[in-house]
PDB file of N, CA and C in Angstrom:
ATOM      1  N   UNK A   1      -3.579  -1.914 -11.748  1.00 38.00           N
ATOM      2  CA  UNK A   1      -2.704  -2.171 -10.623  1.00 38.00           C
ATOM      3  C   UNK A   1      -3.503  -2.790  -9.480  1.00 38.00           C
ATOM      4  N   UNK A   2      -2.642  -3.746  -8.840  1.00 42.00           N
ATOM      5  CA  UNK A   2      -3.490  -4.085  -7.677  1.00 42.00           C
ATOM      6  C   UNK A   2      -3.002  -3.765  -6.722  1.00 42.00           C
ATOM      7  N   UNK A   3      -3.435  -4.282  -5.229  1.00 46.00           N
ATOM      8  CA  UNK A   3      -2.567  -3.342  -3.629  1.00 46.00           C
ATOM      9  C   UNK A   3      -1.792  -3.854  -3.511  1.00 46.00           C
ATOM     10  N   UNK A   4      -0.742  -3.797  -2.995  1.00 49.00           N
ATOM     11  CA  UNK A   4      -0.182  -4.060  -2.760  1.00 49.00           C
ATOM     12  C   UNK A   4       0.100  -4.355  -1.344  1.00 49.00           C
ATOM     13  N   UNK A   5       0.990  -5.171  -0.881  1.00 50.00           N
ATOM     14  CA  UNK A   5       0.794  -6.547   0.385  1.00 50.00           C
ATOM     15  C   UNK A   5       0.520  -6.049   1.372  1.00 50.00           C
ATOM     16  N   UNK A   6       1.198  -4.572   1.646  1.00 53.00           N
ATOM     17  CA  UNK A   6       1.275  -3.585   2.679  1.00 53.00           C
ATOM     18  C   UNK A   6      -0.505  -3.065   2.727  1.00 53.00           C
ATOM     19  N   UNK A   7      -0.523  -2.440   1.787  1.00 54.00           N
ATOM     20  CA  UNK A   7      -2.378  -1.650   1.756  1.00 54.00           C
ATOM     21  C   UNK A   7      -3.202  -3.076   2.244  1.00 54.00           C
ATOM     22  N   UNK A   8      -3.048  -4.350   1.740  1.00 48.00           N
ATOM     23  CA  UNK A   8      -3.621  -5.485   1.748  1.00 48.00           C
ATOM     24  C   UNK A   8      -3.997  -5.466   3.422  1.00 48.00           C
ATOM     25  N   UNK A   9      -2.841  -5.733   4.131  1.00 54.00           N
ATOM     26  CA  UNK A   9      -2.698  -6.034   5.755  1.00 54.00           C
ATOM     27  C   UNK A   9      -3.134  -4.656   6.513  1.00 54.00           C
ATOM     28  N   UNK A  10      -2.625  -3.939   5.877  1.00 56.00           N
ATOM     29  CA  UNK A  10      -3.520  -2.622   6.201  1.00 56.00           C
ATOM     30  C   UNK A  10      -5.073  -2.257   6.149  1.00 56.00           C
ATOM     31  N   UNK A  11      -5.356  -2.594   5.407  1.00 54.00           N
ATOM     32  CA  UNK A  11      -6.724  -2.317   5.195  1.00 54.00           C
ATOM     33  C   UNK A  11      -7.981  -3.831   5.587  1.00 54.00           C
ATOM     34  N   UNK A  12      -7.272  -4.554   5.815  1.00 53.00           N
ATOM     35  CA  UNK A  12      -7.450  -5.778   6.528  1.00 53.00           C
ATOM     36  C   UNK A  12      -8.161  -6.908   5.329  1.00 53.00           C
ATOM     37  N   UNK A  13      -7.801  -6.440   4.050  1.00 53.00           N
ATOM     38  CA  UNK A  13      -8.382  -7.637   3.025  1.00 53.00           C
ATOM     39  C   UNK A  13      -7.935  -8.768   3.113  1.00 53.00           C
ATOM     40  N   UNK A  14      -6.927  -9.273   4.425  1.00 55.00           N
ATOM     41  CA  UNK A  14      -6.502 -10.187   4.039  1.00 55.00           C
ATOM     42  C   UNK A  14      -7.592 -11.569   3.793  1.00 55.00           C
ATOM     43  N   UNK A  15      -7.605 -12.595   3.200  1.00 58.00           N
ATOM     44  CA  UNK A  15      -8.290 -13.679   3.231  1.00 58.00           C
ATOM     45  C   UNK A  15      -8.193 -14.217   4.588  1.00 58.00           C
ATOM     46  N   UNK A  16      -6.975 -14.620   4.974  1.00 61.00           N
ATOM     47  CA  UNK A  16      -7.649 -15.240   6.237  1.00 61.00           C
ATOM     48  C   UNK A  16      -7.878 -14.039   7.503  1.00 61.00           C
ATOM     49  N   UNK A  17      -8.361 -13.383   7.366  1.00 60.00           N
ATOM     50  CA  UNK A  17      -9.032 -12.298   8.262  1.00 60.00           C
ATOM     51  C   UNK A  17     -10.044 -12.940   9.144  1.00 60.00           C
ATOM     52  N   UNK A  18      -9.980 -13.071  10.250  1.00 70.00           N
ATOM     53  CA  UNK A  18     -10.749 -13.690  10.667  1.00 70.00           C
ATOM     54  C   UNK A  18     -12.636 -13.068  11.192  1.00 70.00           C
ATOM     55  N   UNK A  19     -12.296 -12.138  10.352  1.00 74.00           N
ATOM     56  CA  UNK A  19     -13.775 -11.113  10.328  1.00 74.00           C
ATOM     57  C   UNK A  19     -14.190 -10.488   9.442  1.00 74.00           C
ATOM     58  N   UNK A  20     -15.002 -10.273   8.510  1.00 84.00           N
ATOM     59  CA  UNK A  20     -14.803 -10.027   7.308  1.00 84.00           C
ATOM     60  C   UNK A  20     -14.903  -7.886   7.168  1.00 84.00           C
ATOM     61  N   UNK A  21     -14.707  -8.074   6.239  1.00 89.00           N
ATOM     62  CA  UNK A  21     -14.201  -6.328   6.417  1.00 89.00           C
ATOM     63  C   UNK A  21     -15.549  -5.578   5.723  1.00 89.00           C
ATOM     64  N   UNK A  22     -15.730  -4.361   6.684  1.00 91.00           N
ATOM     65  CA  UNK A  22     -16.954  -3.709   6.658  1.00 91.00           C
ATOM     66  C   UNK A  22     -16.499  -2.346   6.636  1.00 91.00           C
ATOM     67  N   UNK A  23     -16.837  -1.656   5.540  1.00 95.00           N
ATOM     68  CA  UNK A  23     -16.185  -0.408   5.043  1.00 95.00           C
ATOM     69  C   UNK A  23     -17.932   0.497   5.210  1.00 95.00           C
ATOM     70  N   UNK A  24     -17.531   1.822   5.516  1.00 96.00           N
ATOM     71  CA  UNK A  24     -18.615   2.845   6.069  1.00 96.00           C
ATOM     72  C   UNK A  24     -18.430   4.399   4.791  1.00 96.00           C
ATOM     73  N   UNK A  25     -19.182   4.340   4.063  1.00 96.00           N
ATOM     74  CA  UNK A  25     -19.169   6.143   3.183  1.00 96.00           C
ATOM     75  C   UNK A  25     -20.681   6.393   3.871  1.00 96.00           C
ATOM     76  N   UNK A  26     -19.860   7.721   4.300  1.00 97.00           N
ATOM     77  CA  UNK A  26     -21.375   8.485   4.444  1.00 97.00           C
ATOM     78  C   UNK A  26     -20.626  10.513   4.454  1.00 97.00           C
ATOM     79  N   UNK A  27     -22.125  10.343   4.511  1.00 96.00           N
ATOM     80  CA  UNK A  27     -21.589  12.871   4.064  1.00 96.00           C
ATOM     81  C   UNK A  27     -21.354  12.813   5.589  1.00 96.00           C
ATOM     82  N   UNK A  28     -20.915  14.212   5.722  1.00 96.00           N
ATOM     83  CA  UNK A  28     -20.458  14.976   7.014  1.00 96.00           C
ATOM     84  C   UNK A  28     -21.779  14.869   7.580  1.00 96.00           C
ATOM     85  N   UNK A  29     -23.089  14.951   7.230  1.00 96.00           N
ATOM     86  CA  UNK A  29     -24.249  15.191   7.820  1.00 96.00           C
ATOM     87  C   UNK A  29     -25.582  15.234   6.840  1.00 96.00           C
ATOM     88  N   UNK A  30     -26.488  15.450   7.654  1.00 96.00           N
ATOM     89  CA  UNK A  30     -28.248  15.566   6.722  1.00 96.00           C
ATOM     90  C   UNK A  30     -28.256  17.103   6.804  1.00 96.00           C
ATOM     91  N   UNK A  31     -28.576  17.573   7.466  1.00 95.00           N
ATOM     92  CA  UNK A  31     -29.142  18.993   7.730  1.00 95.00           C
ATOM     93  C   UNK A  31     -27.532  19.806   8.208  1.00 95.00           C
ATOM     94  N   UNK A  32     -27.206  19.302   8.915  1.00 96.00           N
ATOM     95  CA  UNK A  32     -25.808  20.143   9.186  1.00 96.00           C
ATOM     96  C   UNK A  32     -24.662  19.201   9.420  1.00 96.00           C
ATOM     97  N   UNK A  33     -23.821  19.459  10.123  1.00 96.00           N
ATOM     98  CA  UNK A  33     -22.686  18.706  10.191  1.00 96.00           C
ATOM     99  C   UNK A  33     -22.881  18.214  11.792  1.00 96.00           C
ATOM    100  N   UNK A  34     -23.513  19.193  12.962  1.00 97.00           N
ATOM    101  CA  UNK A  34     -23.216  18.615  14.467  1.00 97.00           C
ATOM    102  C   UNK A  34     -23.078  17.203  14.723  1.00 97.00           C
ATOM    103  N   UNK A  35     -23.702  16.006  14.301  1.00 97.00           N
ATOM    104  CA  UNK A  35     -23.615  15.175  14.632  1.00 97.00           C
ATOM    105  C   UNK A  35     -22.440  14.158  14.125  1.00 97.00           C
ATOM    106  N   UNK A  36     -21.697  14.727  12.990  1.00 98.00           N
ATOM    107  CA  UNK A  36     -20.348  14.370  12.710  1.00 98.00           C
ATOM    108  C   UNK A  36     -19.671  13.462  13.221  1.00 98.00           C
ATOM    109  N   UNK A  37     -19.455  13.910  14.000  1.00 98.00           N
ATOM    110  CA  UNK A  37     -18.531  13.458  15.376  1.00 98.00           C
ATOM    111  C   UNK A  37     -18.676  12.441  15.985  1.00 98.00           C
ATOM    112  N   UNK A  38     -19.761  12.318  16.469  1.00 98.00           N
ATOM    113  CA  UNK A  38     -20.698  10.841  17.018  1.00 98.00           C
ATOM    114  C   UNK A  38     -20.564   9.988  16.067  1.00 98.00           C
ATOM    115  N   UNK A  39     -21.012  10.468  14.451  1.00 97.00           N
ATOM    116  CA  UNK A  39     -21.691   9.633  13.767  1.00 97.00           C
ATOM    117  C   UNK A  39     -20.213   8.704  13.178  1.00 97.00           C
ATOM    118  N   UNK A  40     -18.955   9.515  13.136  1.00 98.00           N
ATOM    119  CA  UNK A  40     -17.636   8.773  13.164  1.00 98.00           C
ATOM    120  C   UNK A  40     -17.667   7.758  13.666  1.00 98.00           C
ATOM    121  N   UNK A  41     -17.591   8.082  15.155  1.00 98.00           N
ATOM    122  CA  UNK A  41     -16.909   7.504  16.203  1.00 98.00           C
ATOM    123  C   UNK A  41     -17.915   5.992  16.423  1.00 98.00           C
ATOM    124  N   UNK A  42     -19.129   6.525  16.027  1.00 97.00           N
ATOM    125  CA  UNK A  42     -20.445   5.203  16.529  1.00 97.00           C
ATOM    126  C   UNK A  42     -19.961   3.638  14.822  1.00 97.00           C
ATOM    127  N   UNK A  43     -19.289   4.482  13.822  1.00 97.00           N
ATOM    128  CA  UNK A  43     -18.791   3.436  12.997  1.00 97.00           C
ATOM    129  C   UNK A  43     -18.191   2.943  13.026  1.00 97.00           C
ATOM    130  N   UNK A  44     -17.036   3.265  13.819  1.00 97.00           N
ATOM    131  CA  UNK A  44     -15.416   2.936  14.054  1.00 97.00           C
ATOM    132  C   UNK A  44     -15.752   1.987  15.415  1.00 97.00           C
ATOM    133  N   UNK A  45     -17.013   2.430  16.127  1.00 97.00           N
ATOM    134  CA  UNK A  45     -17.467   1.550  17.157  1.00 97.00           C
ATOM    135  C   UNK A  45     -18.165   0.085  16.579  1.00 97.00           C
ATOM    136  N   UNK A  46     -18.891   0.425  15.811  1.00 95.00           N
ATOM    137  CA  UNK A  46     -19.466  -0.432  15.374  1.00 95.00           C
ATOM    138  C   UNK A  46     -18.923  -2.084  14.724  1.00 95.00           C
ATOM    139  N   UNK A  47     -17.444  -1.483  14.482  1.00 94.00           N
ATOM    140  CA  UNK A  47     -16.774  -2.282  13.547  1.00 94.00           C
ATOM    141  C   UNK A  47     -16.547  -1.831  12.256  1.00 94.00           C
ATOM    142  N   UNK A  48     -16.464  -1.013  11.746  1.00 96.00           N
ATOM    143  CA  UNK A  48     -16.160  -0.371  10.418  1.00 96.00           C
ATOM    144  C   UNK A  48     -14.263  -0.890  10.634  1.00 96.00           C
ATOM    145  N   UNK A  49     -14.094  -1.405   9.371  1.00 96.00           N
ATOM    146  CA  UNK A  49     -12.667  -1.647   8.903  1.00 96.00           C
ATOM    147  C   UNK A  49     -11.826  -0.263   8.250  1.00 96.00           C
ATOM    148  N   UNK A  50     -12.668  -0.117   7.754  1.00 97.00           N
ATOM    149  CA  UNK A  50     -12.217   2.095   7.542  1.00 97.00           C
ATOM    150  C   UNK A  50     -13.754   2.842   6.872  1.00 97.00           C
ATOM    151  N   UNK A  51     -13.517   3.818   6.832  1.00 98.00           N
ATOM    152  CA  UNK A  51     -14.481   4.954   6.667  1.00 98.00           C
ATOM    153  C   UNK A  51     -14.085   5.529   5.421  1.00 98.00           C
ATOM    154  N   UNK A  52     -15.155   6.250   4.567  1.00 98.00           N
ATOM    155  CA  UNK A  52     -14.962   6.821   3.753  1.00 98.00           C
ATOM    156  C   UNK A  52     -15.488   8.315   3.827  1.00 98.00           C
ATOM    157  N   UNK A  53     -15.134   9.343   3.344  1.00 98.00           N
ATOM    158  CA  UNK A  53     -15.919  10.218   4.197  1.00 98.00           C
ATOM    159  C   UNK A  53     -15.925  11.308   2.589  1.00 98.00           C
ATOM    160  N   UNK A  54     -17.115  11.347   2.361  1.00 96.00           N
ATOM    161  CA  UNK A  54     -17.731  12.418   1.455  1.00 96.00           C
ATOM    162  C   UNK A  54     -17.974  13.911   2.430  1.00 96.00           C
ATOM    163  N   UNK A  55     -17.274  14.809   2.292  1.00 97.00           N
ATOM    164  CA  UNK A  55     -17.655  16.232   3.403  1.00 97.00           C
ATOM    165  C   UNK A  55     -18.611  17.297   2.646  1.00 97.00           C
ATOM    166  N   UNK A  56     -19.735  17.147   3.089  1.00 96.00           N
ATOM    167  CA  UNK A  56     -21.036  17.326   1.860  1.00 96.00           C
ATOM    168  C   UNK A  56     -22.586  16.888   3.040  1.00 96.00           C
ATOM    169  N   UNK A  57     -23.065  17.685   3.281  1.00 95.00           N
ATOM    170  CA  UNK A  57     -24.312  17.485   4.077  1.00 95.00           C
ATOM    171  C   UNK A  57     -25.150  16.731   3.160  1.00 95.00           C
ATOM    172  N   UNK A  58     -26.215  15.870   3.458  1.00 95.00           N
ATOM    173  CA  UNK A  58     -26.879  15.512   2.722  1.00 95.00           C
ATOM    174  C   UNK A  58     -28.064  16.530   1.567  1.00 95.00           C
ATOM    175  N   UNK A  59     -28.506  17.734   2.271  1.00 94.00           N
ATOM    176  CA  UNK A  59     -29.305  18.585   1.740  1.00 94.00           C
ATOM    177  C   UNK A  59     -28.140  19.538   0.764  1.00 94.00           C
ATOM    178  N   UNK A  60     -27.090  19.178   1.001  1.00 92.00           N
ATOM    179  CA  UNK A  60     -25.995  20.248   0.272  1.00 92.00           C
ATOM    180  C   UNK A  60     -26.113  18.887  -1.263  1.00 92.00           C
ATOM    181  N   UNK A  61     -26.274  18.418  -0.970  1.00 87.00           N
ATOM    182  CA  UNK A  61     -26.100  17.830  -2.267  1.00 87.00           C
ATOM    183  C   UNK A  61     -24.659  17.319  -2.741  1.00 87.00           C
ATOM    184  N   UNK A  62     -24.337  17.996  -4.424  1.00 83.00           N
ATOM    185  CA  UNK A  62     -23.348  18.152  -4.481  1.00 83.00           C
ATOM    186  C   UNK A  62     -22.762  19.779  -5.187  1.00 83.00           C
ATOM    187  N   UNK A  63     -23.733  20.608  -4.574  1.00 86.00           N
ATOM    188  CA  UNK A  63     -23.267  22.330  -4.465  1.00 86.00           C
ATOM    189  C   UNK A  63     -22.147  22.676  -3.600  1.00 86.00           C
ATOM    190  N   UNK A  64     -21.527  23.475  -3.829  1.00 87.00           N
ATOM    191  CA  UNK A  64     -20.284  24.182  -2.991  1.00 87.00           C
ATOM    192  C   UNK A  64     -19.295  22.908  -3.040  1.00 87.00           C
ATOM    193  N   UNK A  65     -17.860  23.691  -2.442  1.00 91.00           N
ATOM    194  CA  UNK A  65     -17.004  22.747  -2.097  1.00 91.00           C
ATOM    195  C   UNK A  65     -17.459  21.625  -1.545  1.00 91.00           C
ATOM    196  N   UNK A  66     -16.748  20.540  -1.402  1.00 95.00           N
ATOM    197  CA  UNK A  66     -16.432  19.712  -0.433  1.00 95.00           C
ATOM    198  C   UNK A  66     -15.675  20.301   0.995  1.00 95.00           C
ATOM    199  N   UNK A  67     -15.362  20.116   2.035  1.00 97.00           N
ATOM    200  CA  UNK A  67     -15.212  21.174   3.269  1.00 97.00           C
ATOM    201  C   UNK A  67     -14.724  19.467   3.684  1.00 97.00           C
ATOM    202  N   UNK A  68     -13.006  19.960   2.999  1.00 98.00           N
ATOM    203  CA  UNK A  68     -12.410  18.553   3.477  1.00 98.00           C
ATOM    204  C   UNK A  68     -11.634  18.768   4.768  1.00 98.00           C
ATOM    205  N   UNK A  69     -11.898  19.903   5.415  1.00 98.00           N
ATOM    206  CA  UNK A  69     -11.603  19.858   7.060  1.00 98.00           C
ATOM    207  C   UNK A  69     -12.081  18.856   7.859  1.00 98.00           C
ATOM    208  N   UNK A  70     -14.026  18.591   7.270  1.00 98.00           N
ATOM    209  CA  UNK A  70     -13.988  16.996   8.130  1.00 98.00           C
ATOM    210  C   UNK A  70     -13.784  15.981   7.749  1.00 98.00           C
ATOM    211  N   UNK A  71     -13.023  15.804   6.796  1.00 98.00           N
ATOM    212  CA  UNK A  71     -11.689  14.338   6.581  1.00 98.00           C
ATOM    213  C   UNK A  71     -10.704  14.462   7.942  1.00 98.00           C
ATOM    214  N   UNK A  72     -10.128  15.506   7.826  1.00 98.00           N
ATOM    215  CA  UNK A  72      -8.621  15.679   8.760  1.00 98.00           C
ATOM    216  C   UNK A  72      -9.569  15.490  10.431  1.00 98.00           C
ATOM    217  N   UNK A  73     -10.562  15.923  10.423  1.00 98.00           N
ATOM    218  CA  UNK A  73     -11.649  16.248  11.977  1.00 98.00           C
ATOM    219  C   UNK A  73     -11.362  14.102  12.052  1.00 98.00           C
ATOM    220  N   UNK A  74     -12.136  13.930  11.390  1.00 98.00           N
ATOM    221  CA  UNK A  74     -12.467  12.095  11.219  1.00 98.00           C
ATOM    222  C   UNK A  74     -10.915  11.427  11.388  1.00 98.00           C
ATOM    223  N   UNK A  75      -9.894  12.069  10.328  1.00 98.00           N
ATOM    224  CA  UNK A  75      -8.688  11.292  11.059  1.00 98.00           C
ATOM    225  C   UNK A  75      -7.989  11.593  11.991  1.00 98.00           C
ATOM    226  N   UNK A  76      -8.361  12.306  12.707  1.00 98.00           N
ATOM    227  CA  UNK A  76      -7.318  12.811  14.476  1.00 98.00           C
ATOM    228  C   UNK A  76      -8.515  12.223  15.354  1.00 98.00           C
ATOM    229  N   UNK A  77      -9.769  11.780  14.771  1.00 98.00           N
ATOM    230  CA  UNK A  77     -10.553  11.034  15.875  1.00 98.00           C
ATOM    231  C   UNK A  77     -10.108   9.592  15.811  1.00 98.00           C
ATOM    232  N   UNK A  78     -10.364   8.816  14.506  1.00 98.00           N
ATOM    233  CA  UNK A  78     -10.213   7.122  14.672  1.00 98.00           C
ATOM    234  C   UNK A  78      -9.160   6.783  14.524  1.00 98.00           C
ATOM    235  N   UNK A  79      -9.112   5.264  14.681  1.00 97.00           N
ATOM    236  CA  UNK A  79      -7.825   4.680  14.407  1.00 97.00           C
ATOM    237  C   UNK A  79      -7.712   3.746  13.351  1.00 97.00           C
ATOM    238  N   UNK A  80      -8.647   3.489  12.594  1.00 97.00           N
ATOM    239  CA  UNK A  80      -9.271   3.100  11.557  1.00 97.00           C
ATOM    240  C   UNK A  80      -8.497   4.206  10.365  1.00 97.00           C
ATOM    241  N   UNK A  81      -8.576   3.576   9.561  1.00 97.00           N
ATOM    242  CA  UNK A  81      -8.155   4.094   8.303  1.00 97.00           C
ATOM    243  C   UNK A  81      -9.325   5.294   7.605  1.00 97.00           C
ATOM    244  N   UNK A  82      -8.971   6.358   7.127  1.00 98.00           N
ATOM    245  CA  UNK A  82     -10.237   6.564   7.101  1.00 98.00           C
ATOM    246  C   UNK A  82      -9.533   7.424   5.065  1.00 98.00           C
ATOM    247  N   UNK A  83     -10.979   7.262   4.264  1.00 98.00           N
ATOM    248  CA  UNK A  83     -10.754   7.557   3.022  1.00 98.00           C
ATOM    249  C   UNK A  83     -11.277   9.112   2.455  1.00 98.00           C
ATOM    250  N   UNK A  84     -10.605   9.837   1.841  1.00 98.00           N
ATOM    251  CA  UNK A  84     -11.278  10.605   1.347  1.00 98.00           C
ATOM    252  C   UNK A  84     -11.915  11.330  -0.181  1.00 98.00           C
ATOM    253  N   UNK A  85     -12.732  11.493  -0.040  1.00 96.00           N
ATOM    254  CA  UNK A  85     -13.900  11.748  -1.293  1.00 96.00           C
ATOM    255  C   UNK A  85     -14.575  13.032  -1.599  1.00 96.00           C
ATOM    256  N   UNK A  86     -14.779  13.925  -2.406  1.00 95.00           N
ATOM    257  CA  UNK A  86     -15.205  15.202  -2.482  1.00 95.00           C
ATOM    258  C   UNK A  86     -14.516  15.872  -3.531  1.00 95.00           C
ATOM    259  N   UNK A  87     -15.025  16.302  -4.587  1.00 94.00           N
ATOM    260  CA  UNK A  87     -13.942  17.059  -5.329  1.00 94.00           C
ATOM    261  C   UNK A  87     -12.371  16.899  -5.468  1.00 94.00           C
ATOM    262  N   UNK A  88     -12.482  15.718  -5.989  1.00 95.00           N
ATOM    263  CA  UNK A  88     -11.127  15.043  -6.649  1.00 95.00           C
ATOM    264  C   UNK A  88     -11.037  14.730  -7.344  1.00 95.00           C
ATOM    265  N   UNK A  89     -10.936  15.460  -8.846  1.00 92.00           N
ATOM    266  CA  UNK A  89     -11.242  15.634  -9.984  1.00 92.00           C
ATOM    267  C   UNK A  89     -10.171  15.483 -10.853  1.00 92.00           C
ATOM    268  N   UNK A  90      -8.949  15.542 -10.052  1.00 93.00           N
ATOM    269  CA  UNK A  90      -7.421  15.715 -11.301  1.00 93.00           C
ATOM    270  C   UNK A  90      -6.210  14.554 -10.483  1.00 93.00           C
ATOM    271  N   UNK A  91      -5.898  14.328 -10.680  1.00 94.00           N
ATOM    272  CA  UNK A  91      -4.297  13.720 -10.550  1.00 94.00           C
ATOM    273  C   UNK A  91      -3.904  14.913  -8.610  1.00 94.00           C
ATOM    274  N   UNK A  92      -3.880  15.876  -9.354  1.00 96.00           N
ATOM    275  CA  UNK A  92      -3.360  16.717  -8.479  1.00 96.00           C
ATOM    276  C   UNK A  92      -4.060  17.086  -7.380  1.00 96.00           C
ATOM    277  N   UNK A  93      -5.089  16.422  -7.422  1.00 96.00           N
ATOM    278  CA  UNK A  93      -6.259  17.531  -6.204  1.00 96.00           C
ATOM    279  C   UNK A  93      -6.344  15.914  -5.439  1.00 96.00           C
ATOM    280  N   UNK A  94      -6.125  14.631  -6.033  1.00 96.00           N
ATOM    281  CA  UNK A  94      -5.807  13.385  -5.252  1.00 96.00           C
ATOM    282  C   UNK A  94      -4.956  13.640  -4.276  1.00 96.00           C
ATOM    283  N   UNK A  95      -3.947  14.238  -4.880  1.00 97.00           N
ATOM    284  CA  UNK A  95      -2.349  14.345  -3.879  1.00 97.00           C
ATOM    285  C   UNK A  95      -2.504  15.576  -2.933  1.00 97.00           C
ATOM    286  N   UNK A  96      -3.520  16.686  -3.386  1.00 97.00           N
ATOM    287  CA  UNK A  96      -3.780  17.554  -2.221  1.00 97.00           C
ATOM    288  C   UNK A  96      -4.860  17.160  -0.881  1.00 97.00           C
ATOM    289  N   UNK A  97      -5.781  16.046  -1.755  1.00 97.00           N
ATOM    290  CA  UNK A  97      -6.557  15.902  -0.275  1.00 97.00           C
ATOM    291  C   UNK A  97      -5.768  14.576   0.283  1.00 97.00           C
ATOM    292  N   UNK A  98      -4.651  14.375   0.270  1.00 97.00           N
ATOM    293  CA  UNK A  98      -3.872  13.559   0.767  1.00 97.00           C
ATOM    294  C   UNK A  98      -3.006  14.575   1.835  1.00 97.00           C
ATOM    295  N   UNK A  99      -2.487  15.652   1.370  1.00 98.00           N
ATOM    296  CA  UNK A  99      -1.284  16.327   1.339  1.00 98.00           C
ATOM    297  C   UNK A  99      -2.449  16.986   2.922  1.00 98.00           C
ATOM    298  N   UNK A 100      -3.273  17.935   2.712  1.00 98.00           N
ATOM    299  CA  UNK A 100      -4.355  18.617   3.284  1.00 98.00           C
ATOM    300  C   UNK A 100      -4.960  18.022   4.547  1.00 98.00           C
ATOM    301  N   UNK A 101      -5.132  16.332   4.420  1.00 98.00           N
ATOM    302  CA  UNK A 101      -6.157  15.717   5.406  1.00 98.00           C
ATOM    303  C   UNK A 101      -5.461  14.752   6.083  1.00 98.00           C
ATOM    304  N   UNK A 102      -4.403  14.506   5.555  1.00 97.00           N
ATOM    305  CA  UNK A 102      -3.797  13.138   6.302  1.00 97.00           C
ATOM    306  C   UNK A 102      -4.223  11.577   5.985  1.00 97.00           C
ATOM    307  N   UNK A 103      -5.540  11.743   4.936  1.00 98.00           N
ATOM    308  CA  UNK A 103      -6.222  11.198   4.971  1.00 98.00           C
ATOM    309  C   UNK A 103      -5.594   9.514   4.136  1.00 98.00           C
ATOM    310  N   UNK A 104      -5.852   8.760   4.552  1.00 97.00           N
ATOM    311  CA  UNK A 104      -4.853   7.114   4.306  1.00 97.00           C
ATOM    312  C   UNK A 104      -5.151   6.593   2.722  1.00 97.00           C
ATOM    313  N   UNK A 105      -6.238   7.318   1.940  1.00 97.00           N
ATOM    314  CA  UNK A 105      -6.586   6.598   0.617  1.00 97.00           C
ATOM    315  C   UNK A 105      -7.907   7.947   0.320  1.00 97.00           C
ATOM    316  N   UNK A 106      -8.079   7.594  -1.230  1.00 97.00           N
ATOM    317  CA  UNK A 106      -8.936   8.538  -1.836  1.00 97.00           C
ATOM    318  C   UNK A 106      -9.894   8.096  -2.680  1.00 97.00           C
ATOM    319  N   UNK A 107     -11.166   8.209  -2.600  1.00 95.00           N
ATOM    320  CA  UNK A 107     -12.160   7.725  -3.567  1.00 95.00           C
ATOM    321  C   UNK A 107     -12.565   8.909  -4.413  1.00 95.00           C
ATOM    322  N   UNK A 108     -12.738   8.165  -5.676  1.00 91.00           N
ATOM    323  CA  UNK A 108     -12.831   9.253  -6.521  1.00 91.00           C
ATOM    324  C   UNK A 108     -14.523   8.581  -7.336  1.00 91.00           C
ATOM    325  N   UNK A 109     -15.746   9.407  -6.914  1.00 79.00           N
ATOM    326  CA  UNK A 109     -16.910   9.249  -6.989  1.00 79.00           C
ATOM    327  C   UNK A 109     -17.308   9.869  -8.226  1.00 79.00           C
ATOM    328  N   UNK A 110     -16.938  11.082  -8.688  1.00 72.00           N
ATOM    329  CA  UNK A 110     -17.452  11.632  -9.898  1.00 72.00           C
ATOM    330  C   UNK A 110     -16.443  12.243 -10.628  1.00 72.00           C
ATOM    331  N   UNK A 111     -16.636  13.159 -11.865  1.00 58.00           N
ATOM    332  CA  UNK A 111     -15.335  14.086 -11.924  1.00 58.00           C
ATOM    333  C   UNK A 111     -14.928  13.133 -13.252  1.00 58.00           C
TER     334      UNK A 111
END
C-alpha cells in the first residue's frame, strides 16, 4: 500500500515541497529521560518535518517496557507530527499506541 494524498500533504512528502523533509528518531534519553523535553522541542526547532520517538533511554537499551507516556509528553508539546515506536509487536498493540498516545503514525523497528 502506498499513502495516501492526505498522509502525503500531511507529512509534507509532497514533491514540490519547497524544503525537503527531515524526519528526527531518537530514545527518550542517554542516562535518563530529563532532557526530553528540550531535546523535542530543539528538533521541531530545528526543522524536523516529524519526530519519531523510541521511549527507551539509551543505557536502557532494549530491557523493560517502552514508557510510551513520552510519545503522548512529545505530542501535547509539538506541532509536528510526531511517530511512535517501542514495543509494537502485533496488529493490536499498533492500534493501542495509537489509541494510548495520540500519536499521528507508528514505526515498527523490531518484533
Amino acid at each position: 500500500d502506498s499513502l495516501a494524498d492526505g498522509d502525503v500533504q500531511k507529512f509534507g512528502f509532497a514533491q514540490s515541497s519547497p524544503r525537503p523533509v527531515l524526519s528526527v528518531k531518537m530514545r527518550s534519553g542517554f542516562l535518563d529521560t530529563g532532557l526530553f523535553r528540550e531535546n523535542v522541542l530543539a528538533a521541531q526547532e530545528a526543522g524536523a518535518s516529524f519526530i519519531t520517538i523510541h521511549p527507551r533511554t539509551k543505557t536502557q537499551g532494549y530491557k523493560g517496557g517502552a514508557d510510551w507516556n513520552k510519545i503522548a509528553e512529545a505530542k501535547s508539546l509539538l506541532h509536528i507530527p510526531v511517530i511512535g515506536n517501542g514495543d509494537v509487536t502485533t496488529p493490536e498493540k499498533a492500534v493501542r499506541i495509537v489509541r494510548e498516545t495520540g500519536c499521528d503514525g507508528v514505526m515498527i523497528g523490531r518484533g
